[in-house]
Amino acid sequence: MIPVSIDTPPRGRPATGRRAFALRRGLGFVLSFAFLVLVTFLIVPLLPGDPARAVLGTRATPEAVAALRDRFGLDEPLPARLADYVGGLFHLDLGVSYRYGTSVSETIATKLPYTVTLTALAIVVVLMAGLPLGMTVGVLTRGGRRPRLGLAFGAIAGFMASVPGYVTGTLLIVIMSIWLDLLPPGGAMEPSSAILPVLSLALGPVFAVARVVRQETQNVITQDFMRTARGRRLKAVRLYTVHALPNLLTSTLTLCGLIISGMIGAAVVIESVFNYPGIGQEIVQAIIYKDYPVVQGIVLVLGLIAILVNLLIDTVLALLDPRTLGDRHV
Amino acid sequence: MRRSPTRRPLTALAAVATLTLLSSCTAGGQEAAGDTTATVTIDAPNSMDPRKALALPDFQLARLSYDTLVRRDDGGLVPGLADTWKATPTRVDFTLREGATCADGTAITARIVSDSINSFVKNGEASTLAAIFGGTRPTATAEGTSTVVVETDAPWAELAQAFSVAATGIVCPKGLADDKALAGGPVDGSASGPYTLTSFEKGVRYVYTLRDDYTTWPKWRTKLDGTPPKTVEYLVAPDPSATANMVMSGDLDLARIMPDSRTRFDGSPDVTLTSYPFGTFFLVFNERKGSPFADRTKRAAVARAVDRKALNQSALDGTGALGVTLANPGNTCVPKTNDSLIGQDPEAAARALDGVKIRILGAQVIGSGGAGNVYLQEVLRKAGAEVELDNVDIGTWVSKAFSQPNTWDLTIFPDLNFLGSLANTLPLFLGPDVLEGGPNLGGVHNPVTSDAFDQARADTDETSRCALYNKATDALIERADAVPLVTEQYIYAQREGFKVYMLGGSLDDHIFRITG
């Protein structure tokens, strides 16, 4: 048997590497999802209070409470409820809302597009603004050039990245809606209603990404291949977009994966600030009224989205940089 | 009138540039409203079937499409679908208005009305039924084409008034024939009221359009300005701060705002505020063995410690009406003053409460974030008590208050009295304990209240009935079984050209008018 050094690249054809990668990621997805199902089921019984009472209110009669508990199997033992829950998932059935008496899937289907719209647009804004901004500052301040710009950018970007979205949102409403009357301050009555929530979600991450991209840009442009490219008198645009950009994407996309997961959570707060009728607003109401199936369904769907986003980013990274197919990088 | 997107050029430009692709994912695409549309806020409704109405937004939606037999106005009931009525505690004879029709043109007959009432009694939300019919079971019978007789199996003097509550709205035959569809959305021809639901996105918006053929408006005594909007667009907007922003920017015409948002409209030429009595707050004690408040002296000490004006200021920014009884000032039988109230006396309170351990269960609806509960905690601490506050959301409060009554000693009860009568509140202090499946939240035993309430239920004379209700309530107040605090106001911000009325202390009858 030949001992394999840790630094030795894995042998074998790329196809084998891809298969192993797919297998690993597939298995990881299944395990993550199973864990998510279990957690979403178990967190709900930890919520204090009786959902039947919460839904029916102060005038509830004992008969009405008993009927609702019976209808939704609230008196059944936990294992039986877990079995029902998992069994339902096999039929894509997320259960019935205690509060509305309609399917949870219907509730989610109504509200999810709003949240997805916000987060998708926010990610587009983050990539379209954060990448060029970070690269531009990285190039302009390379090798210690323009120290004042570097300092100013670092301070501003650090500050902006740390401002919570709800604060940004409130300021945007005051300035853009109330003072200048340029954009709607809330609701979803017109397509432009999404602009301020998207900006609130995206502004912090834009600067977070820009800071990372600036640092990566400064690292990449000192590499040998970039010196070679510059030596060939390539135009700046080609030099940075064709040669530097692909080498920045690994860290940028990894960061974006984390940002997207965070944005889904941030959207819950942002939707409240803007009265935006997304899934975040729905889960807040569901928690208040102990609408367990809706809470479970929303957490499950959002968790699944986060898992899929991470899987997608891993896949894109593997395609961009085949070295990440294996567990060990060259 | 909701502003048109074109009133904001940058908005239109930016929207087209950035959102065209993805806006198709959402509902979007609303037409610009004209000056015949009122855009109003609402909380998320549970059901669009009036019989299943449980919370305020359910009642609000029901009110637009399903007319009730009578309506509330300042000074009492006025004709709705019924022109006249003759009431006793066990029977009401309603004579229907002429010319009333369902949305499909079917004339509303006594048979249609009685079928709807019987369907509500059979299939309606049990909690609502129990509250408005006082635990009785009414039966409706058609006599000829225009008389409906409603009889109960036990006396309930509020029987006629019960038919002013939105949940009793008359559902036409096409609606009754399709229960499931009625709960989830519009059923053609089901409406008996002025508006039909023409489009909706569940939990987002509900658009109601005025029927062309509707003529049987309630016969209000109060003069209402303006005309009914051709379209009412309800937007689900649970966050009151965001709602205030939308009023200021012109995106909403009529919206509920919180007391602390009022100053934002100071000096605004476009927005006026109007307010109507809404939820009533009063103290309820756990009087069971083991609680400090099994002792009347300690209950009275709490009443002496609380400064209702200070509570009103801290919880409601001073907008509330100081409570003299257990219902809002617009309700029937509510007195202007009350000598039974236990006066404030901080020294006496401190003598009785020093070192007493008190567990307060608070709902976060008592002022912003439950500010009223925090006030109560602090004022009792000042009196020397050791106070623990469990300040929770309304869902948790309801379930804890009623399911675990021995986990708290004291709570501020936020009462929504849809019936509009003291008769709706008193059962909270009567009958079997909640631990035994009854309505008695605090485990109160007050024979005077019990006797007076039983007499009132069967009293045919309104004056003596009111006297009995007040006797029942005053007995609770004197024994410190209950302590009236304040009535919060439902504050509407109205854009210029729009008005809203809530008459006769009604919580669910929001009457919109366009005056501009």
Coordinates of C-alpha atoms in Angstrom, one line a residue, chain A:
Chain A
M1 CA 0.0 0.0 0.0
I2 CA 1.4 3.4 -0.9
P3 CA 0.9 6.0 1.7
V4 CA -0.8 9.1 0.5
S5 CA 0.5 12.4 1.6
I6 CA -2.0 15.0 2.8
D7 CA -0.6 17.3 0.1
T8 CA -1.1 14.8 -2.7
P9 CA -4.0 15.6 -4.9
P10 CA -6.6 12.9 -5.0
R11 CA -6.0 10.6 -7.9
G12 CA -8.8 9.4 -10.2
R13 CA -10.8 10.8 -13.2
P14 CA -12.7 14.0 -12.8
A15 CA -15.9 12.1 -13.3
T16 CA -15.2 10.0 -10.3
G17 CA -14.6 13.2 -8.3
R18 CA -17.8 14.7 -9.5
R19 CA -19.7 11.5 -8.6
A20 CA -18.2 11.4 -5.1
F21 CA -19.0 15.1 -4.7
A22 CA -22.6 14.6 -5.8
L23 CA -22.9 11.6 -3.4
R24 CA -21.5 13.5 -0.5
R25 CA -23.7 16.5 -1.1
G26 CA -26.8 14.4 -1.7
L27 CA -26.2 12.5 1.5
G28 CA -25.6 15.8 3.3
F29 CA -28.8 17.2 1.9
V30 CA -30.8 14.2 3.1
L31 CA -29.3 14.3 6.6
S32 CA -29.8 18.1 6.9
F33 CA -33.4 17.8 5.8
A34 CA -34.1 15.0 8.1
F35 CA -32.6 17.0 11.0
L36 CA -34.6 20.0 9.9
V37 CA -37.9 18.0 9.9
L38 CA -37.2 16.7 13.4
V39 CA -36.2 20.2 14.8
T40 CA -39.2 21.9 13.2
F41 CA -41.5 19.4 14.8
L42 CA -39.9 19.5 18.2
I43 CA -39.5 23.2 18.6
V44 CA -43.3 23.8 18.4
P45 CA -44.4 21.9 21.5
L46 CA -41.9 24.0 23.4
L47 CA -44.0 27.2 22.6
P48 CA -45.9 28.0 25.8
G49 CA -49.7 28.0 25.9
D50 CA -52.6 26.1 24.5
P51 CA -53.2 26.7 20.8
A52 CA -56.9 26.0 21.1
R53 CA -57.3 28.7 23.6
A54 CA -55.1 31.1 21.8
V55 CA -57.1 30.7 18.5
L56 CA -60.5 30.8 20.1
G57 CA -59.9 33.7 22.4
T58 CA -61.4 34.8 25.7
R59 CA -65.0 33.7 25.0
A60 CA -64.1 30.1 24.1
T61 CA -66.4 27.6 25.6
P62 CA -64.9 24.3 26.9
E63 CA -66.8 22.4 24.2
A64 CA -65.2 24.6 21.5
V65 CA -61.8 24.2 22.9
A66 CA -62.2 20.4 23.2
A67 CA -63.6 20.2 19.6
L68 CA -60.6 22.1 18.2
R69 CA -58.1 20.0 20.2
D70 CA -59.8 16.9 18.9
R71 CA -60.0 18.1 15.3
F72 CA -56.3 18.8 15.2
G73 CA -55.1 15.9 17.3
L74 CA -53.6 18.1 20.0
D75 CA -54.3 15.5 22.7
E76 CA -52.5 12.7 20.9
P77 CA -49.1 11.6 22.1
L78 CA -46.0 13.3 20.6
P79 CA -44.8 10.3 18.7
A80 CA -48.2 9.8 17.0
R81 CA -48.1 13.5 16.0
L82 CA -44.6 13.2 14.7
A83 CA -45.6 10.2 12.6
D84 CA -48.6 12.1 11.2
Y85 CA -46.3 15.1 10.5
V86 CA -43.7 13.0 8.7
G87 CA -46.3 11.0 6.9
G88 CA -47.9 14.2 5.6
L89 CA -44.6 15.4 4.3
F90 CA -44.4 12.4 2.0
H91 CA -47.6 13.6 0.4
L92 CA -46.3 17.3 0.4
D93 CA -49.0 18.0 3.0
L94 CA -47.8 20.5 5.6
G95 CA -51.1 20.2 7.6
V96 CA -54.0 22.5 8.3
S97 CA -53.7 25.9 10.0
Y98 CA -55.5 25.9 13.3
R99 CA -56.4 29.5 12.8
Y100 CA -57.5 29.6 9.2
G101 CA -58.7 26.0 8.8
T102 CA -57.0 25.9 5.4
S103 CA -53.9 24.1 4.2
V104 CA -50.6 25.5 5.4
S105 CA -49.3 25.0 1.8
E106 CA -51.9 27.5 0.6
T107 CA -50.8 30.0 3.2
I108 CA -47.1 29.6 2.3
A109 CA -47.8 29.6 -1.4
T110 CA -49.5 33.0 -1.0
K111 CA -46.9 34.7 1.1
L112 CA -43.6 33.0 0.0
P113 CA -43.4 34.8 -3.4
Y114 CA -43.3 38.1 -1.6
T115 CA -40.4 37.1 0.6
V116 CA -38.6 35.3 -2.3
T117 CA -39.0 38.5 -4.4
L118 CA -37.4 40.6 -1.6
T119 CA -34.5 38.3 -1.0
A120 CA -33.8 37.5 -4.6
L121 CA -33.8 41.2 -5.6
A122 CA -31.7 42.0 -2.6
I123 CA -29.1 39.4 -3.6
V124 CA -29.0 40.8 -7.1
V125 CA -28.4 44.2 -5.6
V126 CA -25.7 42.9 -3.4
L127 CA -23.9 41.2 -6.3
M128 CA -24.4 44.0 -8.7
A129 CA -23.2 46.7 -6.3
G130 CA -20.9 44.9 -3.8
L131 CA -18.7 43.2 -6.4
P132 CA -17.9 46.3 -8.6
L133 CA -17.6 48.5 -5.5
G134 CA -15.2 46.2 -3.8
M135 CA -13.1 45.5 -6.9
T136 CA -12.9 49.2 -7.8
V137 CA -11.7 50.2 -4.3
G138 CA -9.4 47.2 -4.2
V139 CA -7.8 48.2 -7.5
L140 CA -7.5 51.9 -6.6
T141 CA -5.9 51.2 -3.3
R142 CA -3.7 48.3 -4.4
G143 CA -0.1 48.3 -3.1
G144 CA -0.9 51.0 -0.5
R145 CA -2.1 53.6 -3.1
R146 CA -4.6 56.2 -2.0
P147 CA -4.5 55.5 1.7
R148 CA -7.2 58.0 2.5
L149 CA -9.6 56.3 0.2
G150 CA -8.7 53.0 1.8
L151 CA -9.3 54.4 5.2
A152 CA -12.5 56.1 4.3
F153 CA -13.9 53.0 2.6
G154 CA -13.0 50.8 5.5
A155 CA -14.7 53.1 7.9
I156 CA -17.8 53.7 5.8
A157 CA -18.2 50.0 4.8
G158 CA -17.6 48.8 8.3
F159 CA -20.2 51.2 9.6
M160 CA -22.8 50.4 6.9
A161 CA -22.3 46.6 7.2
S162 CA -23.1 46.8 10.9
V163 CA -26.2 48.9 10.7
P164 CA -29.3 46.6 11.1
G165 CA -31.7 46.4 8.3
Y166 CA -34.7 47.7 10.3
V167 CA -32.7 50.9 11.1
T168 CA -31.8 51.4 7.5
G169 CA -35.4 50.7 6.6
T170 CA -36.8 53.3 9.0
L171 CA -34.3 55.9 7.7
L172 CA -35.2 55.1 4.1
I173 CA -38.9 55.6 4.9
V174 CA -38.4 58.9 6.6
I175 CA -36.2 60.2 3.8
M176 CA -37.5 58.6 0.6
S177 CA -41.2 58.4 1.5
I178 CA -42.1 61.0 4.0
W179 CA -39.7 63.8 3.3
L180 CA -39.1 63.4 -0.5
D181 CA -42.3 61.4 -1.3
L182 CA -40.5 59.4 -3.9
L183 CA -41.3 55.8 -3.0
P184 CA -44.1 54.0 -1.1
P185 CA -43.3 53.5 2.6
G186 CA -44.9 50.1 2.8
G187 CA -47.4 47.5 1.7
A188 CA -47.3 45.7 -1.6
M189 CA -49.8 47.7 -3.6
E190 CA -47.5 48.5 -6.5
P191 CA -44.2 46.9 -7.8
S192 CA -42.2 49.9 -6.5
S193 CA -43.3 49.0 -3.0
A194 CA -40.5 46.5 -2.9
I195 CA -37.8 49.0 -3.6
L196 CA -37.2 50.3 -0.1
P197 CA -37.5 46.9 1.6
V198 CA -35.0 45.5 -0.9
L199 CA -32.6 48.4 -0.2
S200 CA -33.0 47.9 3.5
L201 CA -32.2 44.2 3.2
A202 CA -29.3 44.8 0.7
L203 CA -27.5 47.8 1.9
G204 CA -25.6 46.2 4.8
P205 CA -24.6 43.1 2.8
V206 CA -23.5 45.3 -0.1
F207 CA -20.8 46.8 2.1
A208 CA -20.0 43.4 3.8
V209 CA -19.4 41.9 0.4
A210 CA -17.5 44.9 -0.9
R211 CA -15.1 44.7 2.0
V212 CA -14.3 41.0 1.3
V213 CA -14.1 41.6 -2.4
R214 CA -11.7 44.5 -1.9
Q215 CA -9.4 42.4 0.2
E216 CA -9.6 39.5 -2.2
T217 CA -8.9 41.8 -5.1
Q218 CA -5.8 43.1 -3.5
N219 CA -4.6 39.5 -2.9
V220 CA -5.4 38.4 -6.5
I221 CA -3.8 41.3 -8.3
T222 CA -0.5 40.6 -6.7
Q223 CA -0.5 37.0 -8.1
D224 CA 1.9 35.9 -10.8
F225 CA -0.8 35.3 -13.4
M226 CA -2.1 38.8 -13.0
R227 CA 1.5 40.2 -13.5
T228 CA 1.7 38.1 -16.7
A229 CA -1.6 39.3 -17.9
R230 CA -0.6 43.0 -17.2
G231 CA 2.6 42.3 -19.1
R232 CA 0.5 41.4 -22.1
R233 CA -0.9 44.9 -22.1
L234 CA -4.5 43.8 -21.6
K235 CA -7.1 46.5 -21.2
A236 CA -8.0 47.1 -17.6
V237 CA -11.6 46.0 -18.0
R238 CA -10.5 42.7 -19.6
L239 CA -7.7 42.3 -17.1
Y240 CA -10.0 42.6 -14.1
T241 CA -13.2 41.0 -15.4
V242 CA -11.7 38.0 -17.2
H243 CA -8.6 37.3 -15.1
A244 CA -9.3 38.7 -11.6
L245 CA -13.0 38.3 -11.2
P246 CA -13.3 34.5 -11.5
N247 CA -10.6 34.1 -8.8
L248 CA -12.7 36.4 -6.5
L249 CA -15.9 34.5 -6.8
T250 CA -15.0 31.6 -4.5
S251 CA -14.9 33.6 -1.4
T252 CA -17.6 36.0 -2.6
L253 CA -20.1 33.2 -3.3
T254 CA -19.3 31.5 0.0
L255 CA -20.1 34.8 1.7
C256 CA -23.2 35.2 -0.3
G257 CA -24.5 31.8 0.8
L258 CA -24.2 33.0 4.4
I259 CA -25.8 36.3 3.5
I260 CA -28.8 34.7 1.8
S261 CA -29.5 32.6 4.9
G262 CA -29.2 35.7 7.0
M263 CA -31.4 37.7 4.7
I264 CA -34.3 35.2 5.0
G265 CA -34.2 35.9 8.8
A266 CA -33.8 39.6 8.3
A267 CA -36.7 39.6 5.9
V268 CA -39.0 38.8 8.9
V269 CA -38.1 42.1 10.6
I270 CA -38.0 44.1 7.4
E271 CA -41.5 42.9 6.4
S272 CA -42.8 44.2 9.7
V273 CA -41.2 47.6 9.2
F274 CA -42.7 47.9 5.7
N275 CA -46.0 46.1 6.3
Y276 CA -44.9 43.8 3.5
P277 CA -47.1 40.8 3.3
G278 CA -44.4 38.1 3.2
I279 CA -43.8 34.9 5.1
G280 CA -42.0 36.7 7.9
Q281 CA -45.1 38.6 8.8
E282 CA -47.1 35.4 8.7
I283 CA -44.8 33.5 11.0
V284 CA -45.0 36.3 13.6
Q285 CA -48.8 36.0 13.6
A286 CA -48.6 32.3 13.7
I287 CA -46.4 32.3 16.7
I288 CA -48.7 34.7 18.6
Y289 CA -51.7 32.5 17.9
K290 CA -49.9 29.2 18.5
D291 CA -50.7 28.1 15.0
Y292 CA -48.2 25.2 15.2
P293 CA -48.7 23.8 11.6
V294 CA -48.0 27.2 10.1
V295 CA -45.0 27.8 12.2
Q296 CA -43.7 24.3 11.4
G297 CA -44.4 24.7 7.7
I298 CA -42.7 28.1 7.4
V299 CA -39.6 27.1 9.3
L300 CA -39.4 23.9 7.3
V301 CA -39.7 25.8 4.0
L302 CA -37.3 28.5 4.9
G303 CA -34.8 25.9 6.3
L304 CA -35.2 23.9 3.1
I305 CA -34.5 27.1 1.0
A306 CA -31.3 27.7 3.1
I307 CA -30.1 24.2 2.6
L308 CA -30.8 24.3 -1.2
V309 CA -29.1 27.7 -1.5
N310 CA -25.9 26.3 0.2
L311 CA -26.1 23.2 -2.0
L312 CA -26.4 25.4 -5.1
I313 CA -23.4 27.6 -4.0
D314 CA -21.3 24.5 -3.3
T315 CA -22.2 23.2 -6.8
V316 CA -21.4 26.5 -8.5
L317 CA -18.1 26.7 -6.6
A318 CA -17.3 23.2 -7.7
L319 CA -18.0 24.1 -11.3
L320 CA -15.9 27.3 -11.1
D321 CA -13.1 25.6 -9.2
P322 CA -12.9 21.9 -9.6
R323 CA -10.4 21.7 -6.8
T324 CA -13.3 22.0 -4.4
L325 CA -14.8 18.7 -5.7
G326 CA -12.7 16.9 -3.2
D327 CA -12.5 17.4 0.5
R328 CA -8.8 18.3 0.2
H329 CA -7.7 21.2 -1.8
V330 CA -4.4 21.2 -3.7

